[in-house]
PDB file of C-alpha atoms in Angstrom:
ATOM      1  CA  MET A1360     -57.227  19.120  22.011  1.00 86.00           C
ATOM      2  CA  THR A1361     -54.423  21.676  21.670  1.00 96.00           C
ATOM      3  CA  THR A1362     -53.490  24.095  24.457  1.00 97.00           C
ATOM      4  CA  LEU A1363     -51.565  27.373  24.357  1.00 98.00           C
ATOM      5  CA  LEU A1364     -49.607  27.987  27.577  1.00 98.00           C
ATOM      6  CA  ILE A1365     -48.549  31.543  28.280  1.00 98.00           C
ATOM      7  CA  ALA A1366     -44.986  31.534  29.679  1.00 97.00           C
ATOM      8  CA  GLU A1367     -44.150  33.563  32.793  1.00 96.00           C
ATOM      9  CA  HIS A1368     -40.667  35.137  32.480  1.00 95.00           C
ATOM     10  CA  ASP A1369     -38.557  38.221  32.904  1.00 92.00           C
ATOM     11  CA  ASN A1370     -37.084  38.203  29.383  1.00 94.00           C
ATOM     12  CA  ALA A1371     -34.038  36.357  30.702  1.00 93.00           C
ATOM     13  CA  THR A1372     -35.334  33.512  32.851  1.00 94.00           C
ATOM     14  CA  LEU A1373     -38.326  31.174  32.576  1.00 96.00           C
ATOM     15  CA  LYS A1374     -40.183  31.221  35.884  1.00 94.00           C
ATOM     16  CA  GLU A1375     -40.985  27.976  37.719  1.00 93.00           C
ATOM     17  CA  ALA A1376     -44.716  28.927  37.575  1.00 93.00           C
ATOM     18  CA  THR A1377     -44.639  28.088  33.884  1.00 96.00           C
ATOM     19  CA  ALA A1378     -43.451  24.517  34.533  1.00 96.00           C
ATOM     20  CA  LYS A1379     -46.184  24.077  37.134  1.00 95.00           C
ATOM     21  CA  ALA A1380     -48.886  25.458  34.874  1.00 97.00           C
ATOM     22  CA  LEU A1381     -47.596  23.059  32.199  1.00 97.00           C
ATOM     23  CA  SER A1382     -48.576  20.152  34.404  1.00 97.00           C
ATOM     24  CA  ALA A1383     -52.137  21.475  34.454  1.00 97.00           C
ATOM     25  CA  ALA A1384     -52.098  22.069  30.679  1.00 97.00           C
ATOM     26  CA  LEU A1385     -50.901  18.520  30.010  1.00 97.00           C
ATOM     27  CA  ALA A1386     -53.751  17.160  32.169  1.00 96.00           C
ATOM     28  CA  LEU A1387     -56.185  18.656  29.631  1.00 96.00           C
ATOM     29  CA  GLY A1388     -54.893  16.111  27.049  1.00 94.00           C
ATOM     30  CA  GLY A1389     -53.486  16.768  23.610  1.00 92.00           C
ATOM     31  CA  GLU A1390     -50.564  18.920  22.533  1.00 96.00           C
ATOM     32  CA  VAL A1391     -49.261  21.873  24.480  1.00 97.00           C
ATOM     33  CA  HIS A1392     -47.604  24.839  22.781  1.00 98.00           C
ATOM     34  CA  VAL A1393     -45.874  27.568  24.820  1.00 98.00           C
ATOM     35  CA  LEU A1394     -46.027  31.252  23.915  1.00 98.00           C
ATOM     36  CA  VAL A1395     -42.990  33.339  24.929  1.00 97.00           C
ATOM     37  CA  ALA A1396     -43.727  37.027  24.387  1.00 96.00           C
ATOM     38  CA  GLY A1397     -41.119  39.586  25.355  1.00 95.00           C
ATOM     39  CA  THR A1398     -38.021  41.555  24.282  1.00 95.00           C
ATOM     40  CA  GLY A1399     -34.731  39.736  23.749  1.00 94.00           C
ATOM     41  CA  CYS A1400     -36.328  36.585  25.092  1.00 95.00           C
ATOM     42  CA  ALA A1401     -34.546  33.948  22.949  1.00 94.00           C
ATOM     43  CA  ALA A1402     -32.957  32.269  25.990  1.00 96.00           C
ATOM     44  CA  VAL A1403     -36.379  31.962  27.622  1.00 96.00           C
ATOM     45  CA  ALA A1404     -37.722  30.216  24.493  1.00 96.00           C
ATOM     46  CA  GLU A1405     -34.822  27.757  24.521  1.00 96.00           C
ATOM     47  CA  THR A1406     -35.553  26.898  28.144  1.00 96.00           C
ATOM     48  CA  ALA A1407     -39.240  26.429  27.379  1.00 97.00           C
ATOM     49  CA  ALA A1408     -38.383  24.124  24.466  1.00 97.00           C
ATOM     50  CA  ARG A1409     -36.646  21.803  26.909  1.00 96.00           C
ATOM     51  CA  LEU A1410     -39.770  21.290  29.047  1.00 97.00           C
ATOM     52  CA  LYS A1411     -41.062  17.751  28.817  1.00 94.00           C
ATOM     53  CA  ASP A1412     -43.972  17.084  26.464  1.00 95.00           C
ATOM     54  CA  VAL A1413     -44.071  20.588  25.003  1.00 97.00           C
ATOM     55  CA  THR A1414     -44.618  20.216  21.256  1.00 96.00           C
ATOM     56  CA  LYS A1415     -43.891  23.715  20.052  1.00 97.00           C
ATOM     57  CA  VAL A1416     -42.648  27.042  21.360  1.00 97.00           C
ATOM     58  CA  LEU A1417     -43.913  30.261  19.772  1.00 97.00           C
ATOM     59  CA  VAL A1418     -41.737  33.373  20.164  1.00 97.00           C
ATOM     60  CA  ALA A1419     -43.074  36.922  19.785  1.00 96.00           C
ATOM     61  CA  ASP A1420     -40.100  39.260  20.244  1.00 95.00           C
ATOM     62  CA  GLY A1421     -41.078  42.914  20.181  1.00 92.00           C
ATOM     63  CA  ALA A1422     -40.837  46.118  22.115  1.00 90.00           C
ATOM     64  CA  ALA A1423     -44.580  46.028  22.953  1.00 91.00           C
ATOM     65  CA  TYR A1424     -44.086  42.860  25.001  1.00 94.00           C
ATOM     66  CA  GLY A1425     -41.050  43.904  27.025  1.00 90.00           C
ATOM     67  CA  HIS A1426     -42.757  45.475  30.011  1.00 88.00           C
ATOM     68  CA  ASP A1427     -45.863  43.407  30.726  1.00 87.00           C
ATOM     69  CA  VAL A1428     -48.279  45.943  29.308  1.00 92.00           C
ATOM     70  CA  ALA A1429     -51.545  43.979  29.277  1.00 94.00           C
ATOM     71  CA  GLU A1430     -53.303  45.133  26.090  1.00 96.00           C
ATOM     72  CA  PRO A1431     -50.646  44.281  23.517  1.00 95.00           C
ATOM     73  CA  LEU A1432     -50.116  40.841  25.042  1.00 96.00           C
ATOM     74  CA  ALA A1433     -53.843  40.164  25.181  1.00 97.00           C
ATOM     75  CA  ALA A1434     -54.170  41.177  21.495  1.00 96.00           C
ATOM     76  CA  LEU A1435     -51.319  38.794  20.600  1.00 97.00           C
ATOM     77  CA  ILE A1436     -52.888  35.897  22.415  1.00 97.00           C
ATOM     78  CA  VAL A1437     -56.279  36.499  20.788  1.00 97.00           C
ATOM     79  CA  SER A1438     -54.639  36.643  17.354  1.00 96.00           C
ATOM     80  CA  LEU A1439     -53.248  33.156  17.981  1.00 96.00           C
ATOM     81  CA  ALA A1440     -56.299  31.773  19.736  1.00 96.00           C
ATOM     82  CA  GLY A1441     -58.054  30.375  16.647  1.00 93.00           C
ATOM     83  CA  SER A1442     -55.816  27.322  16.563  1.00 92.00           C
ATOM     84  CA  TYR A1443     -56.332  26.357  20.229  1.00 97.00           C
ATOM     85  CA  ASP A1444     -58.990  24.736  22.329  1.00 96.00           C
ATOM     86  CA  ALA A1445     -57.608  26.102  25.602  1.00 97.00           C
ATOM     87  CA  ILE A1446     -55.450  29.042  26.703  1.00 98.00           C
ATOM     88  CA  VAL A1447     -53.707  28.498  30.016  1.00 98.00           C
ATOM     89  CA  ALA A1448     -51.558  30.722  32.211  1.00 98.00           C
ATOM     90  CA  PRO A1449     -50.237  30.551  35.782  1.00 96.00           C
ATOM     91  CA  ALA A1450     -52.293  32.743  38.134  1.00 94.00           C
ATOM     92  CA  THR A1451     -49.571  35.358  38.618  1.00 91.00           C
ATOM     93  CA  SER A1452     -50.155  39.100  38.802  1.00 89.00           C
ATOM     94  CA  ARG A1453     -49.192  39.340  35.116  1.00 92.00           C
ATOM     95  CA  ALA A1454     -51.732  36.745  34.037  1.00 94.00           C
ATOM     96  CA  LYS A1455     -54.437  38.178  36.274  1.00 94.00           C
ATOM     97  CA  ASN A1456     -54.002  41.401  34.269  1.00 95.00           C
ATOM     98  CA  VAL A1457     -53.959  39.782  30.834  1.00 97.00           C
ATOM     99  CA  MET A1458     -56.214  36.724  30.889  1.00 98.00           C
ATOM    100  CA  PRO A1459     -59.506  38.464  31.778  1.00 97.00           C
ATOM    101  CA  ARG A1460     -58.893  40.687  28.781  1.00 97.00           C
ATOM    102  CA  VAL A1461     -58.351  37.652  26.585  1.00 97.00           C
ATOM    103  CA  ALA A1462     -61.545  36.048  27.853  1.00 98.00           C
ATOM    104  CA  ALA A1463     -63.519  39.256  27.190  1.00 97.00           C
ATOM    105  CA  LEU A1464     -62.129  39.661  23.685  1.00 97.00           C
ATOM    106  CA  LEU A1465     -62.987  36.016  22.903  1.00 97.00           C
ATOM    107  CA  ASP A1466     -66.385  36.401  24.617  1.00 97.00           C
ATOM    108  CA  VAL A1467     -65.907  33.360  26.840  1.00 97.00           C
ATOM    109  CA  MET A1468     -65.943  32.697  30.579  1.00 96.00           C
ATOM    110  CA  GLN A1469     -62.588  32.589  32.357  1.00 97.00           C
ATOM    111  CA  VAL A1470     -62.005  29.716  34.776  1.00 97.00           C
ATOM    112  CA  SER A1471     -59.738  31.209  37.471  1.00 96.00           C
ATOM    113  CA  GLU A1472     -57.140  29.637  39.780  1.00 95.00           C
ATOM    114  CA  ILE A1473     -57.879  25.972  39.127  1.00 97.00           C
ATOM    115  CA  THR A1474     -56.354  23.496  41.533  1.00 95.00           C
ATOM    116  CA  LYS A1475     -57.287  20.282  39.734  1.00 96.00           C
ATOM    117  CA  VAL A1476     -58.223  19.172  36.199  1.00 97.00           C
ATOM    118  CA  VAL A1477     -61.102  16.692  36.541  1.00 97.00           C
ATOM    119  CA  ALA A1478     -61.763  16.491  32.827  1.00 96.00           C
ATOM    120  CA  PRO A1479     -60.846  18.710  29.799  1.00 95.00           C
ATOM    121  CA  ASP A1480     -63.954  20.772  30.548  1.00 95.00           C
ATOM    122  CA  THR A1481     -64.214  20.308  34.307  1.00 97.00           C
ATOM    123  CA  PHE A1482     -62.050  21.864  36.996  1.00 97.00           C
ATOM    124  CA  GLU A1483     -61.797  22.387  40.744  1.00 97.00           C
ATOM    125  CA  ARG A1484     -61.079  25.793  42.195  1.00 95.00           C
ATOM    126  CA  PRO A1485     -61.112  27.235  45.755  1.00 91.00           C
ATOM    127  CA  ILE A1486     -63.803  29.650  46.838  1.00 89.00           C
ATOM    128  CA  TYR A1487     -64.602  31.457  50.131  1.00 85.00           C
ATOM    129  CA  ALA A1488     -60.893  31.994  50.885  1.00 78.00           C
ATOM    130  CA  GLY A1489     -60.158  28.327  50.313  1.00 80.00           C
ATOM    131  CA  ASN A1490     -62.788  27.069  52.765  1.00 82.00           C
ATOM    132  CA  ALA A1491     -64.714  25.302  49.983  1.00 90.00           C
ATOM    133  CA  ILE A1492     -63.814  23.726  46.683  1.00 93.00           C
ATOM    134  CA  GLN A1493     -66.019  24.491  43.678  1.00 96.00           C
ATOM    135  CA  THR A1494     -66.270  22.122  40.704  1.00 97.00           C
ATOM    136  CA  VAL A1495     -66.775  24.103  37.484  1.00 96.00           C
ATOM    137  CA  LYS A1496     -67.808  22.745  34.081  1.00 96.00           C
ATOM    138  CA  ALA A1497     -66.895  25.155  31.254  1.00 95.00           C
ATOM    139  CA  LYS A1498     -69.264  24.928  28.277  1.00 94.00           C
ATOM    140  CA  ASP A1499     -67.376  27.366  26.085  1.00 95.00           C
ATOM    141  CA  ALA A1500     -65.689  25.756  23.061  1.00 93.00           C
ATOM    142  CA  LYS A1501     -62.547  27.663  23.880  1.00 96.00           C
ATOM    143  CA  LYS A1502     -61.309  27.586  27.494  1.00 97.00           C
ATOM    144  CA  VAL A1503     -59.430  30.410  29.152  1.00 98.00           C
ATOM    145  CA  ILE A1504     -57.855  29.155  32.383  1.00 98.00           C
ATOM    146  CA  THR A1505     -55.523  30.390  35.072  1.00 97.00           C
ATOM    147  CA  VAL A1506     -53.762  27.889  37.299  1.00 97.00           C
ATOM    148  CA  ARG A1507     -53.037  28.129  41.036  1.00 94.00           C
ATOM    149  CA  THR A1508     -49.516  26.733  40.677  1.00 90.00           C
ATOM    150  CA  SER A1509     -49.031  25.908  44.338  1.00 87.00           C
ATOM    151  CA  THR A1510     -51.091  22.693  43.832  1.00 89.00           C
ATOM    152  CA  PHE A1511     -49.281  21.364  40.731  1.00 93.00           C
ATOM    153  CA  GLN A1512     -45.897  19.695  40.442  1.00 92.00           C
ATOM    154  CA  VAL A1513     -43.125  21.188  38.324  1.00 93.00           C
ATOM    155  CA  ALA A1514     -43.076  19.550  34.888  1.00 93.00           C
ATOM    156  CA  GLY A1515     -39.791  17.909  34.074  1.00 91.00           C
ATOM    157  CA  GLU A1516     -37.271  18.648  31.360  1.00 92.00           C
ATOM    158  CA  GLY A1517     -35.906  16.494  28.528  1.00 91.00           C
ATOM    159  CA  GLY A1518     -37.995  17.876  25.709  1.00 88.00           C
ATOM    160  CA  ALA A1519     -36.814  19.225  22.395  1.00 92.00           C
ATOM    161  CA  ALA A1520     -39.719  21.255  21.056  1.00 95.00           C
ATOM    162  CA  ALA A1521     -39.553  23.186  17.820  1.00 95.00           C
ATOM    163  CA  VAL A1522     -39.155  26.963  18.219  1.00 96.00           C
ATOM    164  CA  GLU A1523     -41.105  29.193  15.818  1.00 96.00           C
ATOM    165  CA  THR A1524     -41.287  32.936  15.473  1.00 95.00           C
ATOM    166  CA  VAL A1525     -44.747  34.517  15.310  1.00 95.00           C
ATOM    167  CA  ALA A1526     -45.536  38.052  14.140  1.00 92.00           C
ATOM    168  CA  ALA A1527     -46.512  40.710  16.635  1.00 91.00           C
ATOM    169  CA  ALA A1528     -50.192  41.610  16.703  1.00 92.00           C
ATOM    170  CA  ALA A1529     -51.450  45.126  16.114  1.00 90.00           C
ATOM    171  CA  ASP A1530     -51.028  47.171  19.298  1.00 88.00           C
ATOM    172  CA  PRO A1531     -54.462  48.440  20.544  1.00 90.00           C
ATOM    173  CA  ALA A1532     -52.549  51.540  21.873  1.00 83.00           C
ATOM    174  CA  LEU A1533     -54.846  51.763  24.865  1.00 87.00           C
ATOM    175  CA  SER A1534     -51.895  52.209  27.233  1.00 86.00           C
ATOM    176  CA  SER A1535     -48.164  52.649  27.039  1.00 84.00           C
ATOM    177  CA  PHE A1536     -45.149  51.914  29.166  1.00 86.00           C
ATOM    178  CA  VAL A1537     -43.722  54.923  31.006  1.00 87.00           C
ATOM    179  CA  SER A1538     -41.276  53.683  33.645  1.00 82.00           C
ATOM    180  CA  GLU A1539     -40.735  51.093  36.300  1.00 77.00           C
ATOM    181  CA  GLU A1540     -38.965  50.801  39.609  1.00 76.00           C
ATOM    182  CA  LEU A1541     -37.885  47.300  40.407  1.00 69.00           C
ATOM    183  CA  ALA A1542     -37.276  46.174  43.983  1.00 68.00           C
ATOM    184  CA  LYS A1543     -33.958  44.444  44.237  1.00 71.00           C
ATOM    185  CA  SER A1544     -33.269  41.763  46.836  1.00 72.00           C
ATOM    186  CA  ASP A1545     -30.806  38.940  47.382  1.00 78.00           C
ATOM    187  CA  ARG A1546     -33.567  36.884  48.929  1.00 87.00           C
ATOM    188  CA  PRO A1547     -35.672  34.482  46.844  1.00 88.00           C
ATOM    189  CA  GLU A1548     -38.942  35.708  45.386  1.00 87.00           C
ATOM    190  CA  LEU A1549     -41.884  34.541  47.451  1.00 90.00           C
ATOM    191  CA  THR A1550     -43.672  32.407  44.883  1.00 85.00           C
ATOM    192  CA  SER A1551     -40.507  30.396  44.213  1.00 85.00           C
ATOM    193  CA  ALA A1552     -38.949  30.352  47.706  1.00 92.00           C
ATOM    194  CA  LYS A1553     -38.453  26.943  49.396  1.00 94.00           C
ATOM    195  CA  ILE A1554     -38.560  28.599  52.855  1.00 97.00           C
ATOM    196  CA  ILE A1555     -40.595  31.640  53.872  1.00 97.00           C
ATOM    197  CA  ILE A1556     -40.731  33.471  57.187  1.00 97.00           C
ATOM    198  CA  SER A1557     -43.667  35.891  57.550  1.00 97.00           C
ATOM    199  CA  GLY A1558     -44.469  38.488  60.160  1.00 97.00           C
ATOM    200  CA  GLY A1559     -47.877  39.797  61.274  1.00 96.00           C
ATOM    201  CA  ARG A1560     -49.289  42.867  62.985  1.00 95.00           C
ATOM    202  CA  ALA A1561     -47.550  41.823  66.199  1.00 95.00           C
ATOM    203  CA  MET A1562     -44.231  42.908  64.649  1.00 96.00           C
ATOM    204  CA  GLN A1563     -45.382  46.472  65.507  1.00 95.00           C
ATOM    205  CA  SER A1564     -42.961  48.294  63.141  1.00 96.00           C
ATOM    206  CA  ARG A1565     -40.876  48.092  59.998  1.00 96.00           C
ATOM    207  CA  GLU A1566     -37.763  48.277  62.164  1.00 96.00           C
ATOM    208  CA  ASN A1567     -38.783  45.079  63.957  1.00 96.00           C
ATOM    209  CA  PHE A1568     -39.000  43.234  60.614  1.00 96.00           C
ATOM    210  CA  THR A1569     -35.425  44.360  59.987  1.00 95.00           C
ATOM    211  CA  LYS A1570     -34.205  43.508  63.525  1.00 96.00           C
ATOM    212  CA  TYR A1571     -36.034  40.194  64.124  1.00 96.00           C
ATOM    213  CA  ILE A1572     -37.365  38.627  60.891  1.00 96.00           C
ATOM    214  CA  GLU A1573     -34.701  39.423  58.315  1.00 95.00           C
ATOM    215  CA  PRO A1574     -31.652  38.006  60.177  1.00 95.00           C
ATOM    216  CA  VAL A1575     -33.472  34.667  60.495  1.00 96.00           C
ATOM    217  CA  ALA A1576     -34.424  34.797  56.835  1.00 96.00           C
ATOM    218  CA  ASP A1577     -30.818  35.457  55.806  1.00 94.00           C
ATOM    219  CA  LYS A1578     -29.555  32.461  57.728  1.00 93.00           C
ATOM    220  CA  LEU A1579     -32.250  30.165  56.317  1.00 94.00           C
ATOM    221  CA  GLY A1580     -31.954  31.544  52.744  1.00 94.00           C
ATOM    222  CA  ALA A1581     -35.649  32.304  53.019  1.00 96.00           C
ATOM    223  CA  GLY A1582     -38.071  34.724  51.453  1.00 96.00           C
ATOM    224  CA  VAL A1583     -39.708  37.284  53.724  1.00 96.00           C
ATOM    225  CA  GLY A1584     -43.502  37.628  53.768  1.00 96.00           C
ATOM    226  CA  ALA A1585     -46.110  39.483  55.749  1.00 97.00           C
ATOM    227  CA  SER A1586     -49.781  39.355  56.593  1.00 96.00           C
ATOM    228  CA  ARG A1587     -52.155  41.916  55.121  1.00 95.00           C
ATOM    229  CA  ALA A1588     -52.496  43.559  58.528  1.00 95.00           C
ATOM    230  CA  ALA A1589     -48.719  44.122  58.642  1.00 96.00           C
ATOM    231  CA  VAL A1590     -48.686  45.495  55.096  1.00 95.00           C
ATOM    232  CA  ASP A1591     -51.692  47.795  55.734  1.00 95.00           C
ATOM    233  CA  ALA A1592     -49.976  49.096  58.830  1.00 95.00           C
ATOM    234  CA  GLY A1593     -46.907  50.017  56.817  1.00 95.00           C
ATOM    235  CA  TYR A1594     -44.627  47.482  58.470  1.00 96.00           C
ATOM    236  CA  ALA A1595     -43.883  45.673  55.205  1.00 95.00           C
ATOM    237  CA  PRO A1596     -44.002  46.467  51.462  1.00 92.00           C
ATOM    238  CA  ASN A1597     -46.932  45.282  49.304  1.00 91.00           C
ATOM    239  CA  ASP A1598     -44.930  42.633  47.478  1.00 89.00           C
ATOM    240  CA  TRP A1599     -44.344  40.776  50.766  1.00 94.00           C
ATOM    241  CA  GLN A1600     -48.058  40.199  51.302  1.00 95.00           C
ATOM    242  CA  VAL A1601     -49.139  36.544  51.545  1.00 95.00           C
ATOM    243  CA  GLY A1602     -52.844  35.717  51.497  1.00 92.00           C
ATOM    244  CA  GLN A1603     -56.044  35.796  49.546  1.00 87.00           C
ATOM    245  CA  THR A1604     -55.386  39.346  48.286  1.00 85.00           C
ATOM    246  CA  GLY A1605     -51.604  38.821  48.156  1.00 90.00           C
ATOM    247  CA  LYS A1606     -49.401  35.998  46.948  1.00 90.00           C
ATOM    248  CA  VAL A1607     -50.326  32.336  47.197  1.00 90.00           C
ATOM    249  CA  VAL A1608     -47.320  30.303  48.227  1.00 92.00           C
ATOM    250  CA  ALA A1609     -46.548  26.671  48.984  1.00 91.00           C
ATOM    251  CA  PRO A1610     -42.911  26.435  50.218  1.00 94.00           C
ATOM    252  CA  GLU A1611     -41.276  23.440  51.874  1.00 95.00           C
ATOM    253  CA  LEU A1612     -41.300  25.399  55.162  1.00 97.00           C
ATOM    254  CA  TYR A1613     -43.455  28.351  56.174  1.00 98.00           C
ATOM    255  CA  ILE A1614     -42.765  30.152  59.476  1.00 97.00           C
ATOM    256  CA  ALA A1615     -45.574  32.396  60.647  1.00 97.00           C
ATOM    257  CA  VAL A1616     -44.468  34.861  63.308  1.00 97.00           C
ATOM    258  CA  GLY A1617     -47.027  36.946  65.217  1.00 96.00           C
ATOM    259  CA  ILE A1618     -49.763  36.016  62.705  1.00 96.00           C
ATOM    260  CA  SER A1619     -53.166  35.159  64.156  1.00 94.00           C
ATOM    261  CA  GLY A1620     -54.234  33.096  61.140  1.00 92.00           C
ATOM    262  CA  ALA A1621     -57.250  34.869  59.612  1.00 90.00           C
ATOM    263  CA  ILE A1622     -58.770  32.824  56.817  1.00 89.00           C
ATOM    264  CA  GLN A1623     -57.582  35.352  54.217  1.00 90.00           C
ATOM    265  CA  HIS A1624     -53.978  34.679  55.232  1.00 94.00           C
ATOM    266  CA  LEU A1625     -54.472  30.913  55.457  1.00 93.00           C
ATOM    267  CA  ALA A1626     -55.781  30.931  51.932  1.00 90.00           C
ATOM    268  CA  GLY A1627     -52.374  32.034  50.718  1.00 91.00           C
ATOM    269  CA  MET A1628     -50.149  29.592  52.607  1.00 94.00           C
ATOM    270  CA  LYS A1629     -52.016  26.508  53.865  1.00 90.00           C
ATOM    271  CA  ASP A1630     -50.625  24.325  51.094  1.00 89.00           C
ATOM    272  CA  SER A1631     -47.112  24.726  52.532  1.00 94.00           C
ATOM    273  CA  LYS A1632     -45.439  21.388  53.223  1.00 95.00           C
ATOM    274  CA  VAL A1633     -44.488  22.211  56.846  1.00 97.00           C
ATOM    275  CA  ILE A1634     -45.999  25.156  58.775  1.00 97.00           C
ATOM    276  CA  VAL A1635     -44.435  26.506  61.985  1.00 97.00           C
ATOM    277  CA  ALA A1636     -46.295  29.110  64.037  1.00 97.00           C
ATOM    278  CA  ILE A1637     -44.862  31.358  66.712  1.00 97.00           C
ATOM    279  CA  ASN A1638     -47.499  33.282  68.651  1.00 97.00           C
ATOM    280  CA  LYS A1639     -47.979  34.182  72.272  1.00 95.00           C
ATOM    281  CA  ASP A1640     -51.749  33.600  72.033  1.00 95.00           C
ATOM    282  CA  GLU A1641     -52.272  29.850  72.368  1.00 93.00           C
ATOM    283  CA  GLU A1642     -55.838  30.259  71.000  1.00 94.00           C
ATOM    284  CA  ALA A1643     -54.664  31.827  67.724  1.00 94.00           C
ATOM    285  CA  PRO A1644     -56.284  30.103  64.691  1.00 94.00           C
ATOM    286  CA  ILE A1645     -52.864  29.676  63.048  1.00 95.00           C
ATOM    287  CA  PHE A1646     -52.145  26.780  65.446  1.00 96.00           C
ATOM    288  CA  GLN A1647     -55.034  24.816  63.864  1.00 94.00           C
ATOM    289  CA  VAL A1648     -53.109  24.456  60.607  1.00 94.00           C
ATOM    290  CA  ALA A1649     -49.562  24.467  62.005  1.00 96.00           C
ATOM    291  CA  ASP A1650     -47.465  21.284  62.051  1.00 97.00           C
ATOM    292  CA  TYR A1651     -45.380  22.787  64.822  1.00 97.00           C
ATOM    293  CA  GLY A1652     -46.471  25.536  67.174  1.00 97.00           C
ATOM    294  CA  LEU A1653     -44.536  27.580  69.707  1.00 96.00           C
ATOM    295  CA  VAL A1654     -46.423  29.642  72.245  1.00 97.00           C
ATOM    296  CA  ALA A1655     -43.925  32.344  73.030  1.00 96.00           C
ATOM    297  CA  ASP A1656     -43.105  36.012  72.748  1.00 96.00           C
ATOM    298  CA  LEU A1657     -41.622  36.527  69.284  1.00 96.00           C
ATOM    299  CA  TYR A1658     -39.183  39.174  70.622  1.00 96.00           C
ATOM    300  CA  GLN A1659     -37.596  36.466  72.754  1.00 96.00           C
ATOM    301  CA  ALA A1660     -38.086  33.483  70.444  1.00 96.00           C
ATOM    302  CA  LEU A1661     -36.658  34.990  67.245  1.00 96.00           C
ATOM    303  CA  PRO A1662     -33.320  36.128  68.715  1.00 96.00           C
ATOM    304  CA  GLU A1663     -32.917  32.662  70.288  1.00 95.00           C
ATOM    305  CA  LEU A1664     -33.710  31.013  66.933  1.00 95.00           C
ATOM    306  CA  ASN A1665     -31.272  33.309  65.147  1.00 94.00           C
ATOM    307  CA  GLU A1666     -28.550  32.428  67.667  1.00 94.00           C
ATOM    308  CA  GLU A1667     -29.106  28.682  67.245  1.00 93.00           C
ATOM    309  CA  LEU A1668     -29.097  28.999  63.442  1.00 93.00           C
ATOM    310  CA  GLY A1669     -25.813  30.925  63.700  1.00 90.00           C
ATOM    311  CA  LYS A1670     -24.251  27.930  65.458  1.00 85.00           C
ATOM    312  CA  LEU A1671     -25.358  25.584  62.632  1.00 82.00           C
ATOM    313  CA  VAL A1672     -23.995  27.694  59.778  1.00 62.00           C
ATOM    314  CA  ARG A1673     -20.516  28.144  61.219  1.00 56.00           C
TER     315      ARG A1673
END
């Protein structure tokens, strides 16, 4: 069995999600090849070649792949698919845009967000916002799979895979890149952050995120997240959303502030190693999954926490 793993990167850096998805791809058995498609992405290919147990790295360097436009990348993957038994990608926003197109073009079923490889054709995946685990057996000869990376370990380095250049596929020309606006932040990106502090509807305003949440995040070197309720209310930007319809994270430490713990939010963070909840409602569902819970007013607790952290970092 040979698997093609789609690399997640920004044309300069290989994302950790790729190394986690590699662990799932290796569990399928057989060789794993990595596809790096982008613009000026030679450094990414070199990093991918060092991943342990990767046999080959394929590089498609072209303008069509520089801005994550889904159709050209899907066409490229399909053009390479004939040599592979499985096509695997981390379940990022990029892959969620591309992989269903790949599955449709290949006329196969996609197996989404797997959390365990039981056998090369059998997988576990969460359903009902993570309240149940479904075991899926894929009968298609060619598997198209996305991986929920929060449940897989990062694959190690030490490999020395061959790097080969592949030709760009014909662009379907169904869409084109116009422009982009990138949010810049000194804080770690949520899906790779080791510590995350998230605020809920109880934050009451965007200004309160700035005043109470962000100073604590800065002292901890943490990423800042938010519940859907906080995002929908305009208190936080969309890319901060953690949950079933946001980002799925599994940091070493997750601090939930003013978050009740609806199942949609829990689905996005319950795999965190240590969960700390701060909420003035002692009956809030978040306390059922928290390792440590503090029943307190966040507007008093967060300044006190910030003050104590300030003493530690001096």
